[in-house]
Amino acid sequence: MLTFLLTALPADLKLASLFTDHMVFQRQTNCPIWGWANPGQKVTIKASWGANTTATADKNGAWKTSLKTPAAGGPFTLNVGNIQLKDVLVGEVWLCSGQSNMEMWLKAYASPAPVVNWEKELETANQLPNVRLFQVPRLMSAKPEAIVNAVWQNSSSEAAGMFSAVGFMFARELNRKLNIPIGIIHSSWGGTEVELWTSEPGMRKLPELGVKLDAYRKNAITNVARQAEYQAELKKFVPTEKPEWATAAFEPDSTWKSVAKVGSFNAIGLGDFDGSVWYRTEIEVPANLAGQDARLKLGTIDDDERTYFNGKMVGETEGWDVQRNYSITLKAGKNLVVVRATDGAGAGGFAGDQLIEVGDQKLPLTNWRYLPIVNPNRPPQPNYLPSSGFSTLYNGMIAPLAPFAIKGALWYQGESNVSRAEQYQRSFPNMIQDWRTAWGTNFSFYFVQIAPFAYQPPYGPELREAQGFALKMKNTGMVLTTDLVDSLTNIHPIKKRQVADRLAALALLNDYGQKVTANGPTFKSATPSGRSMRVIFTNASGLKGTGEGFQVAGKDGVYCDATARIEGDAVVVESVQVSNPVSLRYGWSDTMLATLWNGAGLPMVPFRTDNLPLFTKGVRW
């Protein structure tokens, strides 16, 4: 793959992205190391721990070799030709990936609430000299990329603040328990599906995805012509964007439309418009509030926005799910609010309420004027056939990392696949195998089951079950979040430290031989006896809790709520409505919270014993 990728890279000696100052090598292994040079150039590699090796660049300038690493330690230096890497550590390296729950950074994440105790958690980042962080920037690509624009960083409050909270706290826990250097690579993107993180060859392992991939390729060619045609149409549409639109001196003309309350682009009649929309409104402020500090609250805006108050920019924010709250100072009389909202894909526009909050008073913002314009960087594409998504995140954010030696991977994703849970039974294990193929090793792979959330319609239980299918693969593990939810309307649970600790427990048990409990009670068998069913679990020592959330069904398959009583490490379940139960389930609900734990405080895994058709059966990407 390397020789295919890099004909455009400079001929000078160059290392792959993960080889920088402050890096961490995986200990006691033969670590792949690669880069580029002049065709035929011999590259000499010398490590201060005593390992040496050489490589010769092929006709395209790509070279690759492996370097034997010692037991954990450092700092070391690494000389690759005329390049010297300093402050190199040897220890354990992990990759974390997924969507927004993995991406959720440590510092004041506001959607709608930050990580619990984030300030105190962040303070610890300055006290971890042997923890190193590598942040992969967001990048979608139609072809596998060779490099990413990133470097290893020492752990610090600045570096950890915008790093994955789960990834950072996992690395911190391993460092504390193992007392060796830990390197953590973070590569995730909110709102993304598992298929985007799978390579094209991996996608073709599932025929149903291969068919869609072929259609995507065909559409991509068609879209080149469509885009050219549409660019001509844009010239008739695009007005000149003027700075004075943000000022009180500007008076909107008839091209600016009116709306009482702003909402999504679709709600104000723009449909799936991709571009920018300027909004203006005025609010009358009484004299007694003049000079007072206030908060301008705009709700969330999909995707990015720049906001002006009385002609002065007061803030700009990126991210479709981030609350916009800005500090302003009021004046008597008319006050002008101007917002330039930009959307690249999807619905676009505002969500929530727009108001000015001063003390206990709330002044709603209404009667807006708005004007849609084209964002030159992301022009709107009406009637444009889909030609993005498949493999694009693998290409841009995973391919450049392989086969850098890692101990394992952490995965926190699934929310964007809930409507295709039945397909996820195959696509998720397929992605895991795809990554292992790219690395050439069956590294450990631990993932987080999605949390209870008020999905509409109810998809959660089926996706949680689908995630469990990956446990059939070797060296996998799953942690639960059914007891870590503060709000069923927040898709981003804020108790991220517990998630990180549970992932670390899996690694400590399976990879580092420590005697810890890492798994919650898991269904093993159920035996009917008259009106009741006796349920046996593994990992159930010290079973405790209320036992709510069980249901049983007879031969008719109709489930009724059941009561449960704990008998040692087993549970006896029965319902007055079902005289001869044949199947049961627990936690089979979008919003079901845990009611049973083992003695280690780990919740019971939701399950069902029937094979009734899934709500998502046959729903495809």
Coordinates of C-alpha atoms in Angstrom, one line a residue:
M1 CA 0.0 0.0 0.0
L2 CA 2.8 2.4 0.8
T3 CA 4.3 2.3 -2.7
F4 CA 0.9 3.1 -4.2
L5 CA 0.3 6.1 -2.0
L6 CA 3.4 8.3 -2.1
T7 CA 4.4 9.2 -5.6
A8 CA 3.6 12.8 -4.8
L9 CA 5.6 13.0 -1.5
P10 CA 8.9 14.8 -1.4
A11 CA 12.0 12.7 -2.2
D12 CA 13.9 13.8 0.9
L13 CA 14.0 11.4 3.9
K14 CA 10.7 11.4 5.7
L15 CA 9.2 9.4 8.5
A16 CA 5.6 8.2 8.7
S17 CA 3.4 10.5 10.9
L18 CA 3.6 8.5 14.2
F19 CA 7.4 8.8 14.4
T20 CA 8.0 12.1 16.1
D21 CA 9.6 13.4 19.2
H22 CA 7.9 12.3 22.5
M23 CA 6.5 9.2 20.8
V24 CA 5.9 5.8 22.5
F25 CA 6.9 2.5 21.0
Q26 CA 5.1 -0.7 21.9
R27 CA 7.5 -2.6 24.2
Q28 CA 9.1 -6.0 23.6
T29 CA 8.1 -6.5 20.0
N30 CA 9.3 -5.9 16.4
C31 CA 7.8 -2.5 15.7
P32 CA 7.2 -1.6 12.0
I33 CA 8.9 1.6 11.1
W34 CA 8.5 3.2 7.6
G35 CA 8.8 6.3 5.6
W36 CA 10.1 7.7 2.2
A37 CA 13.4 8.6 0.7
N38 CA 15.0 8.8 -2.7
P39 CA 14.5 5.6 -4.8
G40 CA 17.3 3.1 -3.9
Q41 CA 18.4 5.1 -0.9
K42 CA 19.6 3.1 2.1
V43 CA 18.2 4.2 5.4
T44 CA 20.0 3.4 8.7
I45 CA 18.1 3.3 11.9
K46 CA 19.8 3.3 15.3
A47 CA 18.0 3.4 18.7
S48 CA 19.8 4.4 21.9
W49 CA 18.5 1.2 23.6
G50 CA 20.8 -0.7 21.3
A51 CA 18.6 -1.9 18.4
N52 CA 19.8 -1.2 14.8
T53 CA 18.3 -1.9 11.4
T54 CA 18.4 -0.7 7.8
A55 CA 16.0 -0.4 4.9
T56 CA 16.2 0.5 1.2
A57 CA 13.7 2.7 -0.5
D58 CA 11.9 1.1 -3.5
K59 CA 11.5 2.6 -6.9
N60 CA 8.7 4.8 -5.6
G61 CA 10.7 6.0 -2.6
A62 CA 8.9 4.0 0.0
W63 CA 10.8 2.0 2.7
K64 CA 9.8 -0.1 5.6
T65 CA 11.5 -2.2 8.2
S66 CA 11.0 -3.3 11.8
L67 CA 12.8 -2.4 15.0
K68 CA 13.2 -4.6 18.1
T69 CA 12.0 -2.8 21.3
P70 CA 13.1 -3.4 24.9
A71 CA 11.2 -3.6 28.1
A72 CA 9.3 -0.4 29.1
G73 CA 11.5 2.6 29.7
G74 CA 13.1 5.8 28.4
P75 CA 13.5 8.4 27.5
F76 CA 15.5 7.3 24.4
T77 CA 16.7 8.8 21.2
L78 CA 16.1 7.3 17.7
N79 CA 18.3 8.2 14.7
V80 CA 16.8 7.6 11.3
G81 CA 19.4 8.7 8.7
N82 CA 19.9 12.4 9.5
I83 CA 16.7 12.7 11.5
Q84 CA 16.9 12.3 15.3
L85 CA 13.8 11.8 17.5
K86 CA 14.2 12.8 21.1
D87 CA 12.3 12.0 24.3
V88 CA 11.2 8.6 22.9
L89 CA 9.5 6.2 25.4
V90 CA 8.9 2.5 25.2
G91 CA 5.7 1.1 26.9
E92 CA 2.1 0.3 25.8
V93 CA 0.3 1.9 22.9
W94 CA -3.5 1.9 22.4
L95 CA -5.7 3.4 19.7
C96 CA -9.1 4.8 20.5
S97 CA -11.7 5.6 17.9
G98 CA -15.5 5.9 17.3
Q99 CA -18.0 8.8 17.1
S100 CA -18.9 11.6 19.5
N101 CA -18.9 9.7 22.7
M102 CA -15.2 8.8 22.1
E103 CA -14.5 12.2 20.6
M104 CA -16.0 14.0 23.6
W105 CA -13.1 16.0 24.8
L106 CA -12.2 16.6 28.4
K107 CA -12.3 20.4 28.6
A108 CA -15.8 22.0 29.1
Y109 CA -17.5 19.8 26.4
A110 CA -21.0 21.4 26.2
S111 CA -23.5 19.1 24.6
P112 CA -25.4 19.6 26.7
A113 CA -23.1 19.1 29.7
P114 CA -19.3 18.5 30.2
V115 CA -17.6 15.5 31.6
V116 CA -18.2 15.1 35.4
N117 CA -15.4 16.8 37.3
W118 CA -13.6 17.8 34.2
E119 CA -11.6 20.5 35.9
K120 CA -10.1 18.1 38.4
E121 CA -9.6 15.4 35.8
L122 CA -7.7 17.9 33.6
E123 CA -5.4 19.0 36.5
T124 CA -4.0 15.5 36.6
A125 CA -2.7 15.8 33.0
N126 CA 0.2 17.9 34.2
Q127 CA 1.4 15.1 36.5
L128 CA 1.8 12.3 34.0
P129 CA 5.3 12.6 32.4
N130 CA 5.0 9.0 31.0
V131 CA 1.6 9.5 29.2
R132 CA 1.8 10.7 25.6
L133 CA -1.1 11.8 23.3
F134 CA -1.4 11.6 19.6
Q135 CA -4.5 13.5 18.2
V136 CA -5.4 12.5 14.6
P137 CA -7.1 15.4 12.8
R138 CA -10.5 15.0 11.1
L139 CA -10.1 14.0 7.5
M140 CA -12.4 12.3 5.0
S141 CA -10.6 11.0 1.9
A142 CA -11.7 9.1 -1.2
K143 CA -8.4 7.2 -1.2
P144 CA -6.1 5.8 1.5
E145 CA -3.9 8.6 2.8
A146 CA -0.2 8.1 3.8
I147 CA 0.2 10.8 6.4
V148 CA -1.7 12.8 9.0
N149 CA -0.8 16.2 10.2
A150 CA -0.1 15.5 13.9
V151 CA 2.7 14.9 16.4
W152 CA 3.0 13.2 19.7
Q153 CA 2.5 15.5 22.7
N154 CA 3.5 15.2 26.3
S155 CA 0.5 14.9 28.6
S156 CA -0.5 18.4 29.8
S157 CA -3.7 20.2 30.6
E158 CA -3.5 22.0 27.3
A159 CA -3.0 18.8 25.2
A160 CA -5.5 16.7 27.2
G161 CA -8.2 19.4 27.2
M162 CA -9.2 18.8 23.6
F163 CA -8.3 15.1 23.6
S164 CA -10.8 12.3 24.0
A165 CA -11.8 12.2 27.7
V166 CA -12.2 8.4 27.6
G167 CA -8.9 7.9 25.8
F168 CA -7.0 10.2 28.2
M169 CA -8.4 8.7 31.4
F170 CA -7.9 5.2 30.1
A171 CA -4.2 6.0 29.4
R172 CA -3.9 7.6 32.9
E173 CA -5.4 4.5 34.6
L174 CA -3.1 2.1 32.8
N175 CA -0.1 4.3 33.6
R176 CA -1.1 4.3 37.3
K177 CA -1.7 0.6 37.5
L178 CA 1.2 -0.6 35.4
N179 CA 3.7 2.2 36.2
I180 CA 5.1 2.2 32.6
P181 CA 4.8 4.7 29.7
I182 CA 1.5 4.7 27.9
G183 CA 0.8 6.1 24.4
I184 CA -2.7 6.8 23.3
I185 CA -3.7 7.6 19.7
H186 CA -7.1 9.2 19.3
S187 CA -8.9 9.1 15.9
S188 CA -12.7 9.7 16.0
W189 CA -15.4 11.8 14.5
G190 CA -18.8 12.5 15.9
G191 CA -22.0 11.4 14.1
T192 CA -20.2 8.8 12.0
E193 CA -21.3 5.2 11.0
V194 CA -19.1 2.1 11.3
E195 CA -19.0 1.7 7.5
L196 CA -17.0 4.9 7.2
W197 CA -14.3 3.4 9.3
T198 CA -14.0 0.3 7.1
S199 CA -11.6 0.0 4.2
E200 CA -12.9 -0.6 0.7
P201 CA -11.5 -4.1 0.6
G202 CA -13.1 -4.7 4.0
M203 CA -16.4 -3.3 2.7
R204 CA -16.4 -5.8 -0.1
K205 CA -16.2 -8.7 2.4
L206 CA -20.0 -8.0 2.9
P207 CA -21.7 -8.3 -0.5
E208 CA -24.5 -6.0 0.6
L209 CA -22.0 -3.2 1.2
G210 CA -20.0 -4.0 -2.0
V211 CA -23.1 -3.4 -4.1
K212 CA -23.6 0.0 -2.5
L213 CA -19.9 0.8 -2.9
D214 CA -20.2 0.1 -6.6
A215 CA -23.1 2.5 -6.8
Y216 CA -21.1 5.1 -4.9
R217 CA -18.2 4.8 -7.4
K218 CA -20.6 5.2 -10.3
N219 CA -22.3 8.2 -8.7
A220 CA -18.9 9.9 -8.0
I221 CA -18.2 9.9 -11.7
T222 CA -21.6 11.2 -12.6
N223 CA -21.3 13.9 -10.0
V224 CA -18.3 15.5 -11.7
A225 CA -20.5 16.5 -14.6
R226 CA -23.4 17.5 -12.3
Q227 CA -21.1 19.7 -10.3
A228 CA -19.8 21.5 -13.4
E229 CA -23.3 22.2 -14.5
Y230 CA -24.3 23.4 -11.1
Q231 CA -21.3 25.8 -10.8
A232 CA -22.8 27.6 -13.8
E233 CA -26.1 27.9 -12.0
L234 CA -24.5 29.3 -8.9
K235 CA -23.3 32.4 -10.7
K236 CA -26.9 33.4 -11.0
F237 CA -27.6 32.9 -7.3
V238 CA -24.6 34.1 -5.3
P239 CA -24.8 37.7 -4.0
T240 CA -21.7 39.5 -2.8
E241 CA -21.3 39.0 0.9
K242 CA -20.8 42.3 2.6
P243 CA -19.3 43.1 6.1
E244 CA -22.0 45.8 6.6
W245 CA -24.6 43.1 6.9
A246 CA -23.6 42.8 10.5
T247 CA -24.1 46.5 11.3
A248 CA -27.1 48.7 12.3
A249 CA -26.4 51.0 9.3
F250 CA -27.4 48.3 6.9
E251 CA -31.1 48.0 6.0
P252 CA -32.2 44.6 4.5
D253 CA -34.0 44.9 1.2
S254 CA -36.7 42.7 -0.3
T255 CA -34.3 39.8 -1.0
W256 CA -34.1 39.2 2.8
K257 CA -37.1 37.1 3.9
S258 CA -38.9 37.3 7.2
V259 CA -39.5 34.6 9.8
A260 CA -41.0 35.0 13.3
K261 CA -38.8 32.3 14.9
V262 CA -35.6 30.8 13.5
G263 CA -35.3 27.0 13.2
S264 CA -33.7 24.5 10.9
F265 CA -33.1 25.4 7.3
N266 CA -35.9 23.1 6.4
A267 CA -38.3 24.8 8.8
I268 CA -37.8 28.1 7.1
G269 CA -38.3 26.7 3.7
L270 CA -34.6 26.2 2.6
G271 CA -34.8 22.4 2.5
D272 CA -31.4 20.6 2.5
F273 CA -29.5 23.7 1.7
D274 CA -25.8 23.5 2.2
G275 CA -24.2 26.9 2.5
S276 CA -24.5 30.0 4.7
V277 CA -27.5 32.0 5.9
W278 CA -27.3 35.4 7.4
Y279 CA -29.9 36.3 10.1
R280 CA -30.7 39.7 11.7
T281 CA -33.1 40.8 14.4
E282 CA -33.5 43.8 16.7
I283 CA -34.7 43.8 20.2
E284 CA -35.8 46.8 22.3
V285 CA -34.1 47.0 25.6
P286 CA -35.6 49.2 28.4
A287 CA -33.4 51.9 30.0
N288 CA -33.2 50.1 33.3
L289 CA -31.2 47.3 31.7
A290 CA -28.7 49.5 29.9
G291 CA -25.1 48.8 30.7
Q292 CA -25.9 45.4 32.2
D293 CA -23.9 42.3 31.4
A294 CA -26.1 39.6 29.8
R295 CA -25.9 36.3 28.0
L296 CA -26.9 35.9 24.3
K297 CA -28.2 32.3 24.1
L298 CA -28.8 30.9 20.6
G299 CA -29.3 27.2 21.2
T300 CA -27.3 24.9 18.9
I301 CA -26.5 25.7 15.3
D302 CA -25.7 23.1 12.6
D303 CA -22.8 23.3 11.8
D304 CA -20.8 26.5 12.4
E305 CA -21.6 30.1 13.2
R306 CA -20.3 33.6 13.7
T307 CA -22.3 36.0 15.9
Y308 CA -22.4 39.8 16.1
F309 CA -24.0 42.0 18.7
N310 CA -24.5 45.7 17.9
G311 CA -22.0 45.4 15.0
K312 CA -19.2 43.7 17.0
M313 CA -18.4 40.0 16.7
V314 CA -18.9 38.4 20.1
G315 CA -18.1 34.8 19.2
E316 CA -17.8 32.0 16.7
T317 CA -18.2 28.3 17.3
E318 CA -17.8 25.1 15.3
G319 CA -19.9 22.0 15.8
W320 CA -23.5 21.1 15.2
D321 CA -24.2 20.0 18.7
V322 CA -22.6 22.8 20.7
Q323 CA -24.6 25.4 22.7
R324 CA -24.0 29.0 21.6
N325 CA -23.8 31.2 24.7
Y326 CA -22.0 34.6 24.4
S327 CA -21.4 37.4 26.9
I328 CA -22.8 40.8 25.8
T329 CA -23.4 44.3 27.3
L330 CA -26.9 45.8 26.6
K331 CA -27.7 49.4 25.6
A332 CA -30.9 51.2 25.9
G333 CA -33.2 51.1 22.9
K334 CA -32.6 48.9 19.8
N335 CA -30.0 46.2 20.1
L336 CA -28.9 44.3 16.9
V337 CA -28.2 40.5 16.8
V338 CA -26.7 39.1 13.6
V339 CA -25.7 35.5 13.0
R340 CA -24.0 34.0 10.0
A341 CA -24.7 30.2 10.1
T342 CA -23.0 27.8 7.8
D343 CA -23.9 24.1 7.1
G344 CA -22.0 21.6 5.1
A345 CA -24.4 18.7 5.1
G346 CA -27.7 17.6 6.7
A347 CA -30.4 19.8 8.1
G348 CA -28.6 23.0 9.0
G349 CA -29.9 26.0 11.0
F350 CA -31.0 26.6 14.6
A351 CA -32.3 24.2 17.3
G352 CA -33.6 25.3 20.7
D353 CA -34.6 28.8 21.9
Q354 CA -32.9 32.1 21.1
L355 CA -33.0 34.7 23.8
I356 CA -31.1 37.3 25.9
E357 CA -30.8 36.4 29.5
V358 CA -30.1 39.3 31.9
G359 CA -30.4 38.5 35.6
D360 CA -33.8 36.7 36.1
Q361 CA -35.2 38.2 32.9
K362 CA -35.4 36.4 29.6
L363 CA -35.9 38.5 26.4
P364 CA -36.9 36.3 23.5
L365 CA -35.5 37.0 20.0
T366 CA -38.1 37.0 17.3
N367 CA -39.0 38.6 14.0
W368 CA -35.8 37.7 12.1
R369 CA -34.8 38.6 8.6
Y370 CA -32.6 36.1 6.7
L371 CA -30.7 35.7 3.4
P372 CA -29.2 32.4 2.2
I373 CA -25.8 32.7 0.4
V374 CA -23.4 30.1 -0.9
N375 CA -20.4 29.2 1.2
P376 CA -17.6 29.2 -1.5
N377 CA -15.8 26.3 0.3
R378 CA -18.9 24.1 0.4
P379 CA -21.4 25.0 -2.3
P380 CA -24.9 23.6 -2.1
Q381 CA -25.6 20.5 -4.2
P382 CA -29.3 20.0 -5.0
N383 CA -30.1 16.8 -6.9
Y384 CA -26.6 15.6 -6.2
L385 CA -26.2 11.9 -6.0
P386 CA -24.6 10.6 -2.8
S387 CA -20.9 9.9 -3.4
S388 CA -19.3 10.1 0.0
G389 CA -19.1 8.1 3.2
F390 CA -17.9 4.7 2.4
S391 CA -14.4 4.1 3.8
T392 CA -13.6 7.8 3.8
L393 CA -12.7 8.0 7.5
Y394 CA -10.7 4.8 7.3
N395 CA -8.8 6.3 4.4
G396 CA -8.1 9.6 6.1
M397 CA -7.8 8.7 9.8
I398 CA -6.9 4.9 10.1
A399 CA -4.9 4.0 7.0
P400 CA -2.0 6.4 7.8
L401 CA -1.7 4.7 11.3
A402 CA -1.3 1.1 10.2
P403 CA 0.7 -1.0 10.9
F404 CA 2.2 1.1 13.8
A405 CA 2.6 -1.4 16.7
I406 CA -0.2 -1.1 19.2
K407 CA -1.4 -3.3 22.0
G408 CA -5.0 -2.9 21.2
A409 CA -7.9 -0.6 20.3
L410 CA -10.9 1.0 22.1
W411 CA -14.1 1.7 20.3
Y412 CA -17.1 3.9 21.3
Q413 CA -19.6 4.1 18.5
G414 CA -23.0 2.8 17.4
E415 CA -25.5 5.6 17.9
S416 CA -25.3 6.5 14.2
N417 CA -26.1 2.9 13.2
V418 CA -29.1 2.3 15.5
S419 CA -31.6 2.3 12.6
R420 CA -29.6 -0.5 11.0
A421 CA -28.9 -2.7 14.0
E422 CA -29.5 -6.0 12.3
Q423 CA -26.9 -5.0 9.7
Y424 CA -24.5 -3.9 12.5
Q425 CA -24.3 -7.5 13.6
R426 CA -22.2 -8.1 10.5
S427 CA -20.7 -4.6 9.7
F428 CA -19.1 -4.1 13.2
P429 CA -17.3 -7.4 13.4
N430 CA -16.3 -6.9 9.8
M431 CA -14.7 -3.6 10.7
I432 CA -12.8 -5.1 13.5
Q433 CA -11.4 -7.8 11.3
D434 CA -10.6 -5.2 8.6
W435 CA -8.4 -3.3 11.1
R436 CA -6.7 -6.4 12.3
T437 CA -5.9 -7.3 8.7
A438 CA -4.4 -3.9 8.1
W439 CA -2.2 -4.3 11.2
G440 CA -1.5 -8.0 10.6
T441 CA -2.3 -9.0 14.2
N442 CA -5.3 -9.9 16.2
F443 CA -4.8 -7.1 18.7
S444 CA -7.2 -6.7 21.6
F445 CA -10.4 -4.8 20.8
Y446 CA -12.6 -3.4 23.6
F447 CA -15.8 -1.4 22.9
V448 CA -18.5 0.5 24.8
Q449 CA -22.1 -0.6 24.5
I450 CA -24.3 2.4 23.7
A451 CA -26.1 4.0 26.6
P452 CA -29.9 4.2 27.3
F453 CA -31.4 7.1 25.3
A454 CA -34.8 8.1 24.1
Y455 CA -34.4 7.0 20.4
Q456 CA -37.4 7.4 18.2
P457 CA -38.6 4.8 17.2
P458 CA -37.0 2.4 19.8
Y459 CA -33.8 1.1 18.3
G460 CA -31.4 1.0 21.3
P461 CA -31.9 -2.6 22.5
E462 CA -31.3 -4.1 19.0
L463 CA -28.1 -2.1 18.5
R464 CA -26.9 -3.1 22.0
E465 CA -27.5 -6.7 21.1
A466 CA -25.8 -6.3 17.7
Q467 CA -22.7 -4.9 19.5
G468 CA -22.6 -8.1 21.5
F469 CA -22.2 -10.2 18.4
A470 CA -18.6 -8.9 18.2
L471 CA -17.8 -10.8 21.4
K472 CA -17.8 -14.0 19.4
M473 CA -14.4 -12.8 18.0
K474 CA -11.2 -13.5 19.9
N475 CA -9.6 -10.9 22.1
T476 CA -12.7 -8.7 22.4
G477 CA -14.5 -7.2 25.4
M478 CA -17.5 -4.9 26.0
V479 CA -18.2 -2.5 28.8
L480 CA -21.7 -1.3 29.7
T481 CA -23.1 2.2 30.4
T482 CA -26.6 1.3 31.5
D483 CA -25.9 2.7 34.9
L484 CA -23.9 5.8 33.9
V485 CA -26.8 7.9 32.5
D486 CA -27.9 11.1 34.1
S487 CA -30.4 12.2 31.4
L488 CA -32.2 10.0 28.9
T489 CA -32.3 12.9 26.5
N490 CA -28.5 13.4 26.4
I491 CA -26.9 11.0 24.0
H492 CA -23.5 11.9 25.5
P493 CA -23.4 10.5 29.0
I494 CA -21.1 12.6 31.1
K495 CA -19.6 9.9 33.5
K496 CA -16.7 9.2 31.2
R497 CA -14.2 8.3 33.9
Q498 CA -16.2 5.2 34.8
V499 CA -16.2 4.2 31.1
A500 CA -12.5 4.6 30.9
D501 CA -11.9 2.7 34.1
R502 CA -14.1 -0.2 32.8
L503 CA -12.1 -0.3 29.6
A504 CA -8.9 -0.3 31.6
A505 CA -10.2 -3.2 33.7
L506 CA -10.7 -5.3 30.5
A507 CA -7.1 -4.5 29.5
L508 CA -5.7 -5.1 33.0
L509 CA -7.4 -8.5 33.1
N510 CA -6.9 -9.8 29.6
D511 CA -3.7 -8.1 28.5
Y512 CA -1.7 -7.6 31.7
G513 CA -2.7 -10.5 33.9
Q514 CA -4.1 -8.5 36.8
K515 CA -6.8 -10.1 39.0
V516 CA -9.6 -7.6 38.5
T517 CA -13.3 -8.1 37.7
A518 CA -13.9 -6.6 34.3
N519 CA -17.3 -8.1 33.2
G520 CA -20.8 -7.7 34.5
P521 CA -23.3 -10.5 35.0
T522 CA -24.0 -12.2 31.6
F523 CA -26.8 -14.5 30.7
K524 CA -25.9 -18.2 30.6
S525 CA -29.1 -20.2 30.8
A526 CA -32.8 -20.1 31.8
T527 CA -34.8 -23.1 33.1
P528 CA -38.6 -22.9 33.2
S529 CA -40.3 -24.3 36.3
G530 CA -44.1 -23.9 36.4
R531 CA -44.8 -20.2 36.4
S532 CA -41.2 -19.1 36.9
M533 CA -37.8 -19.3 35.2
R534 CA -34.6 -19.7 37.0
V535 CA -31.8 -17.7 35.2
I536 CA -28.1 -18.4 35.6
F537 CA -25.4 -15.9 34.9
T538 CA -21.7 -15.8 34.6
N539 CA -19.7 -13.1 36.4
A540 CA -22.5 -12.8 38.9
S541 CA -20.8 -13.2 42.3
G542 CA -22.3 -10.9 44.9
L543 CA -25.4 -10.3 42.7
K544 CA -27.4 -7.3 44.0
G545 CA -30.1 -4.9 43.0
T546 CA -33.9 -4.6 42.6
G547 CA -34.3 -6.8 39.5
E548 CA -36.7 -4.6 37.7
G549 CA -36.7 -4.7 33.9
F550 CA -37.4 -8.4 33.3
Q551 CA -40.1 -9.6 31.0
V552 CA -41.4 -13.1 30.2
A553 CA -43.4 -14.5 27.4
G554 CA -45.3 -17.8 26.7
K555 CA -45.6 -19.6 23.4
D556 CA -47.5 -16.7 21.9
G557 CA -44.4 -14.5 22.1
V558 CA -46.3 -11.7 24.0
Y559 CA -44.0 -10.2 26.7
C560 CA -45.3 -9.2 30.1
D561 CA -43.6 -7.4 33.0
A562 CA -42.1 -9.8 35.5
T563 CA -40.9 -9.7 39.1
A564 CA -37.5 -11.1 40.0
R565 CA -35.8 -12.3 43.2
I566 CA -32.2 -13.0 43.7
E567 CA -31.2 -16.4 44.9
G568 CA -27.4 -16.4 45.3
D569 CA -25.9 -15.9 41.9
A570 CA -29.2 -16.7 40.1
V571 CA -32.4 -14.8 39.5
V572 CA -35.9 -16.3 39.6
V573 CA -38.3 -14.5 37.3
E574 CA -42.1 -14.9 37.0
S575 CA -45.2 -13.0 36.0
V576 CA -48.8 -13.4 37.1
Q577 CA -49.9 -12.9 33.5
V578 CA -47.8 -15.8 32.0
S579 CA -48.5 -19.3 33.4
N580 CA -45.9 -21.1 31.3
P581 CA -43.0 -18.9 30.3
V582 CA -40.8 -20.1 27.5
S583 CA -38.6 -17.0 26.9
L584 CA -37.5 -13.9 28.8
R585 CA -35.6 -10.7 28.3
Y586 CA -33.9 -8.1 30.5
G587 CA -33.3 -4.4 29.7
W588 CA -35.0 -4.7 26.3
S589 CA -35.9 -1.0 26.1
D590 CA -34.3 2.2 24.8
T591 CA -34.4 3.8 28.2
M592 CA -34.0 0.9 30.6
L593 CA -31.4 1.6 33.3
A594 CA -29.5 -1.1 35.1
T595 CA -31.2 -2.7 38.1
L596 CA -28.7 -5.6 38.8
W597 CA -25.0 -5.5 39.5
N598 CA -22.4 -8.0 40.6
G599 CA -20.3 -7.5 43.7
A600 CA -17.7 -5.5 41.7
G601 CA -20.4 -3.0 40.8
L602 CA -20.7 -3.9 37.2
P603 CA -24.2 -3.9 35.6
M604 CA -25.9 -6.9 34.1
V605 CA -25.7 -7.2 30.3
P606 CA -29.2 -6.7 28.7
F607 CA -30.3 -9.8 26.8
R608 CA -33.2 -11.8 25.3
T609 CA -33.7 -15.5 24.8
D610 CA -36.1 -15.4 21.9
N611 CA -35.4 -15.1 18.2
L612 CA -38.4 -12.9 17.3
P613 CA -37.9 -10.7 14.2
L614 CA -36.0 -7.5 14.8
F615 CA -37.6 -4.1 14.1
T616 CA -34.5 -3.2 12.0
K617 CA -34.4 -6.5 10.0
G618 CA -33.6 -5.9 6.4
V619 CA -32.8 -2.2 6.9
R620 CA -29.7 -1.5 4.9
W621 CA -27.1 1.2 4.5

